[in-house]
CSV table of N, CA and C in Angstrom, one decimal:
chain,number,residue,atom,x,y,z
A,1,MET,N,-44.6,-13.9,-26.9
A,1,MET,CA,-45.2,-14.9,-26.2
A,1,MET,C,-45.3,-16.2,-27.0
A,2,VAL,N,-44.9,-17.3,-26.4
A,2,VAL,CA,-44.9,-18.6,-27.1
A,2,VAL,C,-46.2,-19.3,-26.6
A,3,THR,N,-46.9,-19.9,-27.6
A,3,THR,CA,-48.1,-20.6,-27.3
A,3,THR,C,-48.0,-22.0,-27.8
A,4,ALA,N,-48.6,-22.9,-27.1
A,4,ALA,CA,-48.7,-24.3,-27.5
A,4,ALA,C,-50.2,-24.7,-27.5
A,5,ASN,N,-50.6,-25.3,-28.6
A,5,ASN,CA,-52.0,-25.7,-28.8
A,5,ASN,C,-52.1,-27.1,-29.2
A,6,SER,N,-53.2,-27.8,-28.7
A,6,SER,CA,-53.4,-29.1,-29.2
A,6,SER,C,-53.9,-29.1,-30.6
A,7,ALA,N,-53.5,-30.0,-31.5
A,7,ALA,CA,-53.8,-30.0,-32.9
A,7,ALA,C,-54.7,-31.2,-33.2
A,8,SER,N,-54.3,-32.3,-32.9
A,8,SER,CA,-55.0,-33.5,-33.2
A,8,SER,C,-54.6,-34.6,-32.2
A,9,ALA,N,-55.3,-35.8,-32.3
A,9,ALA,CA,-54.9,-36.9,-31.4
A,9,ALA,C,-53.5,-37.4,-31.7
A,10,GLY,N,-53.0,-37.2,-32.9
A,10,GLY,CA,-51.7,-37.7,-33.3
A,10,GLY,C,-50.6,-36.6,-33.4
A,11,GLY,N,-50.8,-35.4,-32.8
A,11,GLY,CA,-49.8,-34.4,-33.0
A,11,GLY,C,-50.2,-33.1,-32.3
A,12,TRP,N,-49.4,-32.1,-32.5
A,12,TRP,CA,-49.6,-30.8,-31.9
A,12,TRP,C,-49.0,-29.7,-32.7
A,13,THR,N,-49.4,-28.4,-32.3
A,13,THR,CA,-48.8,-27.3,-32.9
A,13,THR,C,-48.0,-26.5,-31.8
A,14,TYR,N,-47.1,-25.7,-32.3
A,14,TYR,CA,-46.3,-24.9,-31.3
A,14,TYR,C,-46.0,-23.6,-32.0
A,15,GLY,N,-46.4,-22.5,-31.3
A,15,GLY,CA,-46.3,-21.2,-31.8
A,15,GLY,C,-44.9,-20.6,-31.8
A,16,ALA,N,-44.6,-19.7,-32.9
A,16,ALA,CA,-43.3,-19.0,-33.0
A,16,ALA,C,-43.3,-17.9,-31.9
A,17,TYR,N,-42.1,-17.5,-31.5
A,17,TYR,CA,-41.9,-16.5,-30.6
A,17,TYR,C,-42.5,-15.2,-31.0
A,18,GLU,N,-43.3,-14.6,-30.2
A,18,GLU,CA,-44.1,-13.4,-30.5
A,18,GLU,C,-45.1,-13.5,-31.6
A,19,GLY,N,-45.5,-14.8,-31.9
A,19,GLY,CA,-46.6,-15.0,-32.9
A,19,GLY,C,-46.1,-14.9,-34.3
A,20,GLY,N,-47.1,-14.9,-35.2
A,20,GLY,CA,-46.8,-14.8,-36.6
A,20,GLY,C,-46.8,-16.2,-37.4
A,21,GLY,N,-46.9,-17.3,-36.6
A,21,GLY,CA,-46.9,-18.6,-37.3
A,21,GLY,C,-46.7,-19.7,-36.2
A,22,TYR,N,-46.6,-20.9,-36.8
A,22,TYR,CA,-46.4,-22.0,-35.9
A,22,TYR,C,-45.8,-23.2,-36.6
A,23,GLY,N,-45.4,-24.2,-35.8
A,23,GLY,CA,-44.9,-25.4,-36.4
A,23,GLY,C,-45.9,-26.5,-36.0
A,24,VAL,N,-45.9,-27.6,-36.8
A,24,VAL,CA,-46.7,-28.7,-36.6
A,24,VAL,C,-45.8,-30.0,-36.5
A,25,TRP,N,-46.1,-30.8,-35.5
A,25,TRP,CA,-45.5,-32.1,-35.3
A,25,TRP,C,-46.6,-33.2,-35.3
A,26,ASN,N,-46.6,-34.1,-36.2
A,26,ASN,CA,-47.6,-35.2,-36.2
A,26,ASN,C,-46.8,-36.5,-36.0
A,27,TYR,N,-47.0,-37.1,-34.8
A,27,TYR,CA,-46.2,-38.3,-34.5
A,27,TYR,C,-46.9,-39.6,-35.0
A,28,ASP,N,-48.2,-39.5,-35.2
A,28,ASP,CA,-49.0,-40.6,-35.8
A,28,ASP,C,-49.9,-40.0,-36.9
A,29,PRO,N,-50.1,-40.8,-38.0
A,29,PRO,CA,-51.0,-40.3,-39.0
A,29,PRO,C,-52.4,-40.0,-38.4
A,30,GLY,N,-53.1,-39.1,-39.0
A,30,GLY,CA,-54.4,-38.7,-38.6
A,30,GLY,C,-54.9,-37.4,-39.2
A,31,PRO,N,-55.9,-36.9,-38.5
A,31,PRO,CA,-56.5,-35.6,-39.0
A,31,PRO,C,-55.4,-34.5,-39.1
A,32,ASP,N,-55.4,-33.8,-40.2
A,32,ASP,CA,-54.4,-32.8,-40.4
A,32,ASP,C,-54.8,-31.5,-39.8
A,33,PRO,N,-54.0,-31.0,-38.8
A,33,PRO,CA,-54.3,-29.7,-38.1
A,33,PRO,C,-54.3,-28.5,-39.0
A,34,ILE,N,-53.7,-28.6,-40.2
A,34,ILE,CA,-53.6,-27.5,-41.1
A,34,ILE,C,-54.5,-27.6,-42.3
A,35,GLY,N,-55.4,-28.6,-42.3
A,35,GLY,CA,-56.5,-28.7,-43.2
A,35,GLY,C,-56.3,-29.4,-44.5
A,36,TYR,N,-55.3,-30.2,-44.7
A,36,TYR,CA,-55.1,-30.9,-45.9
A,36,TYR,C,-55.8,-32.3,-46.0
A,37,GLY,N,-56.6,-32.6,-45.0
A,37,GLY,CA,-57.3,-33.9,-44.9
A,37,GLY,C,-56.7,-34.8,-43.9
A,38,ASP,N,-55.8,-35.7,-44.3
A,38,ASP,CA,-55.1,-36.5,-43.4
A,38,ASP,C,-53.6,-36.1,-43.5
A,39,ALA,N,-53.0,-36.2,-42.3
A,39,ALA,CA,-51.5,-35.9,-42.2
A,39,ALA,C,-50.7,-37.2,-42.0
A,40,PRO,N,-49.5,-37.2,-42.5
A,40,PRO,CA,-48.7,-38.4,-42.3
A,40,PRO,C,-48.1,-38.4,-40.9
A,41,GLY,N,-47.6,-39.5,-40.4
A,41,GLY,CA,-46.9,-39.6,-39.1
A,41,GLY,C,-45.5,-39.2,-39.3
A,42,ASP,N,-44.8,-39.0,-38.1
A,42,ASP,CA,-43.4,-38.6,-38.0
A,42,ASP,C,-43.1,-37.5,-39.0
A,43,ALA,N,-44.0,-36.4,-39.0
A,43,ALA,CA,-43.9,-35.4,-40.0
A,43,ALA,C,-44.0,-34.0,-39.3
A,44,ILE,N,-43.3,-33.0,-40.0
A,44,ILE,CA,-43.3,-31.6,-39.6
A,44,ILE,C,-43.9,-30.8,-40.7
A,45,ALA,N,-44.5,-29.6,-40.3
A,45,ALA,CA,-44.9,-28.6,-41.3
A,45,ALA,C,-44.7,-27.3,-40.7
A,46,ALA,N,-44.7,-26.2,-41.5
A,46,ALA,CA,-44.6,-24.8,-41.0
A,46,ALA,C,-45.7,-24.0,-41.5
A,47,CYS,N,-46.3,-23.1,-40.7
A,47,CYS,CA,-47.3,-22.2,-41.1
A,47,CYS,C,-47.0,-20.8,-40.8
A,48,ASP,N,-47.1,-19.9,-41.7
A,48,ASP,CA,-46.9,-18.5,-41.6
A,48,ASP,C,-48.3,-17.8,-41.6
A,49,THR,N,-48.7,-17.1,-40.5
A,49,THR,CA,-50.0,-16.6,-40.4
A,49,THR,C,-50.0,-15.1,-40.4
A,50,ALA,N,-48.9,-14.4,-40.5
A,50,ALA,CA,-48.8,-12.9,-40.5
A,50,ALA,C,-48.0,-12.4,-41.6
A,51,ALA,N,-48.5,-11.4,-42.3
A,51,ALA,CA,-47.7,-10.7,-43.3
A,51,ALA,C,-46.8,-9.6,-42.6
A,52,ASP,N,-45.8,-10.1,-42.0
A,52,ASP,CA,-44.9,-9.3,-41.1
A,52,ASP,C,-43.5,-9.2,-41.6
A,53,GLY,N,-43.2,-9.8,-42.8
A,53,GLY,CA,-41.9,-9.9,-43.3
A,53,GLY,C,-41.0,-11.0,-42.8
A,54,TRP,N,-41.6,-11.9,-41.9
A,54,TRP,CA,-40.9,-13.0,-41.4
A,54,TRP,C,-41.6,-14.3,-41.9
A,55,GLY,N,-40.8,-15.3,-42.3
A,55,GLY,CA,-41.3,-16.6,-42.6
A,55,GLY,C,-41.2,-17.5,-41.4
A,56,ILE,N,-41.7,-18.7,-41.5
A,56,ILE,CA,-41.5,-19.7,-40.4
A,56,ILE,C,-40.8,-20.9,-40.9
A,57,GLU,N,-39.8,-21.3,-40.2
A,57,GLU,CA,-39.1,-22.5,-40.5
A,57,GLU,C,-39.2,-23.5,-39.3
A,58,VAL,N,-39.4,-24.8,-39.6
A,58,VAL,CA,-39.5,-25.8,-38.6
A,58,VAL,C,-38.4,-26.8,-38.9
A,59,ARG,N,-37.7,-27.1,-37.8
A,59,ARG,CA,-36.6,-28.0,-37.9
A,59,ARG,C,-36.8,-29.2,-36.9
A,60,LEU,N,-36.5,-30.4,-37.4
A,60,LEU,CA,-36.7,-31.6,-36.5
A,60,LEU,C,-35.3,-32.2,-36.2
A,61,ASP,N,-35.1,-32.3,-34.9
A,61,ASP,CA,-33.9,-33.0,-34.4
A,61,ASP,C,-34.3,-34.3,-33.8
A,62,ILE,N,-34.0,-35.4,-34.6
A,62,ILE,CA,-34.4,-36.7,-34.2
A,62,ILE,C,-33.3,-37.2,-33.3
A,63,GLY,N,-33.7,-37.7,-32.1
A,63,GLY,CA,-32.8,-38.1,-31.1
A,63,GLY,C,-32.3,-37.0,-30.1
A,64,ARG,N,-32.7,-35.8,-30.4
A,64,ARG,CA,-32.2,-34.6,-29.6
A,64,ARG,C,-30.7,-34.6,-29.4
A,65,ASP,N,-30.0,-34.9,-30.5
A,65,ASP,CA,-28.5,-34.9,-30.5
A,65,ASP,C,-27.9,-33.6,-31.0
A,66,GLY,N,-28.7,-32.6,-31.4
A,66,GLY,CA,-28.2,-31.4,-31.8
A,66,GLY,C,-28.1,-31.3,-33.4
A,67,ASP,N,-28.3,-32.4,-34.1
A,67,ASP,CA,-28.3,-32.4,-35.5
A,67,ASP,C,-29.7,-32.2,-36.1
A,68,ILE,N,-29.9,-31.3,-37.0
A,68,ILE,CA,-31.2,-31.1,-37.6
A,68,ILE,C,-31.3,-32.1,-38.7
A,69,ASP,N,-32.4,-32.9,-38.7
A,69,ASP,CA,-32.6,-34.0,-39.6
A,69,ASP,C,-33.6,-33.7,-40.7
A,70,ARG,N,-34.5,-32.8,-40.4
A,70,ARG,CA,-35.5,-32.4,-41.4
A,70,ARG,C,-35.8,-30.9,-41.2
A,71,THR,N,-36.1,-30.3,-42.3
A,71,THR,CA,-36.5,-28.9,-42.3
A,71,THR,C,-37.6,-28.6,-43.3
A,72,VAL,N,-38.5,-27.8,-42.9
A,72,VAL,CA,-39.6,-27.2,-43.8
A,72,VAL,C,-39.6,-25.7,-43.6
A,73,SER,N,-40.1,-25.0,-44.6
A,73,SER,CA,-40.0,-23.5,-44.4
A,73,SER,C,-41.2,-22.9,-45.3
A,74,THR,N,-41.6,-21.7,-44.9
A,74,THR,CA,-42.5,-21.0,-45.7
A,74,THR,C,-41.8,-19.9,-46.5
A,75,ARG,N,-40.5,-19.9,-46.5
A,75,ARG,CA,-39.7,-18.9,-47.2
A,75,ARG,C,-40.2,-18.8,-48.7
A,76,GLY,N,-40.3,-17.5,-49.1
A,76,GLY,CA,-40.7,-17.3,-50.5
A,76,GLY,C,-42.1,-17.3,-50.8
A,77,ASN,N,-43.0,-17.5,-49.8
A,77,ASN,CA,-44.4,-17.6,-50.0
A,77,ASN,C,-45.1,-16.5,-49.2
A,78,ASN,N,-46.1,-15.9,-49.8
A,78,ASN,CA,-46.9,-14.9,-49.1
A,78,ASN,C,-47.8,-15.5,-48.0
A,79,SER,N,-47.9,-14.8,-46.9
A,79,SER,CA,-48.8,-15.3,-45.8
A,79,SER,C,-50.3,-15.0,-46.2
A,80,PRO,N,-51.2,-15.8,-45.7
A,80,PRO,CA,-51.0,-17.0,-44.9
A,80,PRO,C,-50.6,-18.1,-45.8
A,81,TYR,N,-49.8,-19.0,-45.3
A,81,TYR,CA,-49.2,-20.1,-46.1
A,81,TYR,C,-48.7,-21.2,-45.1
A,82,CYS,N,-49.0,-22.4,-45.5
A,82,CYS,CA,-48.5,-23.6,-44.8
A,82,CYS,C,-47.7,-24.4,-45.7
A,83,SER,N,-46.5,-24.9,-45.3
A,83,SER,CA,-45.7,-25.8,-46.1
A,83,SER,C,-46.4,-27.1,-46.3
A,84,GLY,N,-45.8,-27.9,-47.1
A,84,GLY,CA,-46.2,-29.3,-47.1
A,84,GLY,C,-45.5,-30.0,-45.9
A,85,TYR,N,-45.7,-31.3,-45.8
A,85,TYR,CA,-45.1,-32.1,-44.7
A,85,TYR,C,-43.7,-32.7,-45.2
A,86,ALA,N,-42.8,-32.7,-44.3
A,86,ALA,CA,-41.5,-33.5,-44.4
A,86,ALA,C,-41.7,-34.7,-43.5
A,87,THR,N,-41.6,-35.9,-44.0
A,87,THR,CA,-41.9,-37.1,-43.3
A,87,THR,C,-40.9,-38.2,-43.6
A,88,GLY,N,-40.9,-39.2,-42.7
A,88,GLY,CA,-40.1,-40.4,-42.9
A,88,GLY,C,-40.2,-41.2,-41.6
A,89,ASN,N,-40.1,-42.5,-41.7
A,89,ASN,CA,-40.3,-43.3,-40.5
A,89,ASN,C,-39.3,-43.1,-39.4
A,90,ILE,N,-39.7,-42.9,-38.2
A,90,ILE,CA,-38.8,-42.8,-37.0
A,90,ILE,C,-39.3,-43.9,-36.0
A,91,PRO,N,-38.4,-44.7,-35.5
A,91,PRO,CA,-38.8,-45.7,-34.5
A,91,PRO,C,-39.6,-45.2,-33.4
A,92,GLU,N,-40.7,-45.9,-33.0
A,92,GLU,CA,-41.6,-45.5,-31.9
A,92,GLU,C,-40.8,-45.2,-30.6
A,93,GLY,N,-41.1,-44.2,-29.9
A,93,GLY,CA,-40.4,-43.8,-28.7
A,93,GLY,C,-39.2,-43.0,-28.8
A,94,THR,N,-38.7,-42.7,-30.0
A,94,THR,CA,-37.5,-41.9,-30.2
A,94,THR,C,-37.8,-40.5,-29.8
A,95,PRO,N,-36.9,-39.9,-29.0
A,95,PRO,CA,-37.1,-38.5,-28.6
A,95,PRO,C,-36.8,-37.6,-29.8
A,96,VAL,N,-37.6,-36.5,-29.9
A,96,VAL,CA,-37.4,-35.5,-31.0
A,96,VAL,C,-37.5,-34.2,-30.3
A,97,ARG,N,-36.9,-33.2,-31.0
A,97,ARG,CA,-37.1,-31.8,-30.6
A,97,ARG,C,-37.5,-31.0,-31.9
A,98,VAL,N,-38.6,-30.3,-31.8
A,98,VAL,CA,-39.2,-29.6,-32.9
A,98,VAL,C,-38.9,-28.1,-32.7
A,99,TRP,N,-38.1,-27.5,-33.5
A,99,TRP,CA,-37.7,-26.1,-33.4
A,99,TRP,C,-38.7,-25.3,-34.3
A,100,VAL,N,-39.2,-24.1,-33.9
A,100,VAL,CA,-40.0,-23.2,-34.6
A,100,VAL,C,-39.2,-21.9,-34.6
A,101,VAL,N,-38.8,-21.4,-35.9
A,101,VAL,CA,-37.9,-20.3,-36.0
A,101,VAL,C,-38.5,-19.3,-37.0
A,102,LYS,N,-38.5,-18.0,-36.6
A,102,LYS,CA,-38.9,-17.0,-37.5
A,102,LYS,C,-37.6,-16.7,-38.4
A,103,VAL,N,-37.8,-16.6,-39.7
A,103,VAL,CA,-36.7,-16.4,-40.6
A,103,VAL,C,-37.0,-15.3,-41.6
A,104,SER,N,-35.9,-14.6,-42.0
A,104,SER,CA,-36.0,-13.6,-43.0
A,104,SER,C,-34.6,-13.5,-43.6
A,105,GLY,N,-34.5,-13.8,-44.9
A,105,GLY,CA,-33.2,-13.9,-45.5
A,105,GLY,C,-32.3,-14.9,-44.8
A,106,SER,N,-31.2,-14.5,-44.4
A,106,SER,CA,-30.3,-15.4,-43.6
A,106,SER,C,-30.4,-15.2,-42.1
A,107,THR,N,-31.4,-14.5,-41.7
A,107,THR,CA,-31.6,-14.2,-40.3
A,107,THR,C,-32.6,-15.1,-39.6
A,108,ASP,N,-32.2,-15.7,-38.5
A,108,ASP,CA,-33.1,-16.5,-37.6
A,108,ASP,C,-33.4,-15.6,-36.4
A,109,TYR,N,-34.7,-15.6,-36.1
A,109,TYR,CA,-35.1,-14.8,-34.9
A,109,TYR,C,-35.7,-15.6,-33.8
A,110,HIS,N,-35.1,-15.6,-32.7
A,110,HIS,CA,-35.5,-16.2,-31.4
A,110,HIS,C,-36.1,-17.6,-31.6
A,111,PRO,N,-35.3,-18.6,-32.0
A,111,PRO,CA,-35.8,-20.0,-32.1
A,111,PRO,C,-36.4,-20.5,-30.7
A,112,VAL,N,-37.5,-21.2,-30.8
A,112,VAL,CA,-38.1,-21.9,-29.7
A,112,VAL,C,-38.4,-23.3,-30.0
A,113,TYR,N,-38.4,-24.2,-29.0
A,113,TYR,CA,-38.6,-25.6,-29.3
A,113,TYR,C,-39.6,-26.2,-28.3
A,114,LYS,N,-40.1,-27.4,-28.8
A,114,LYS,CA,-40.9,-28.2,-27.9
A,114,LYS,C,-40.4,-29.7,-28.1
A,115,ASP,N,-40.2,-30.4,-27.0
A,115,ASP,CA,-39.8,-31.8,-27.1
A,115,ASP,C,-41.0,-32.7,-27.2
A,116,GLY,N,-40.8,-33.8,-27.9
A,116,GLY,CA,-41.8,-34.9,-28.0
A,116,GLY,C,-41.2,-36.2,-28.3
A,117,THR,N,-42.0,-37.2,-28.7
A,117,THR,CA,-41.5,-38.5,-29.1
A,117,THR,C,-42.2,-38.9,-30.4
A,118,ALA,N,-41.5,-39.8,-31.1
A,118,ALA,CA,-42.1,-40.4,-32.3
A,118,ALA,C,-43.1,-41.5,-31.9
């Protein structure tokens, strides 16, 4: 089951397929939904919440053109763990697609996505 939750006024979280973690999209700077204080804008992060052998990778497609422009991952870290943020300025109103993917080794499991704007 895929879940979507509100995270903060400047972003949201989106759950991985069948649980186990989630991705974060912050379109504006503000309160950090993963607890680091303040979060940057135009940023993604990945959180792994289950010790199930799967990590979480979050991929950002700026412009929804099929090219992945930023990636963060929890690979190599024990759960529970959240990555740092990958950020960089994106012009306001630019469409983005945030992919949340379970990963193990070179295997991707059932990628899900949520569309948004910068």
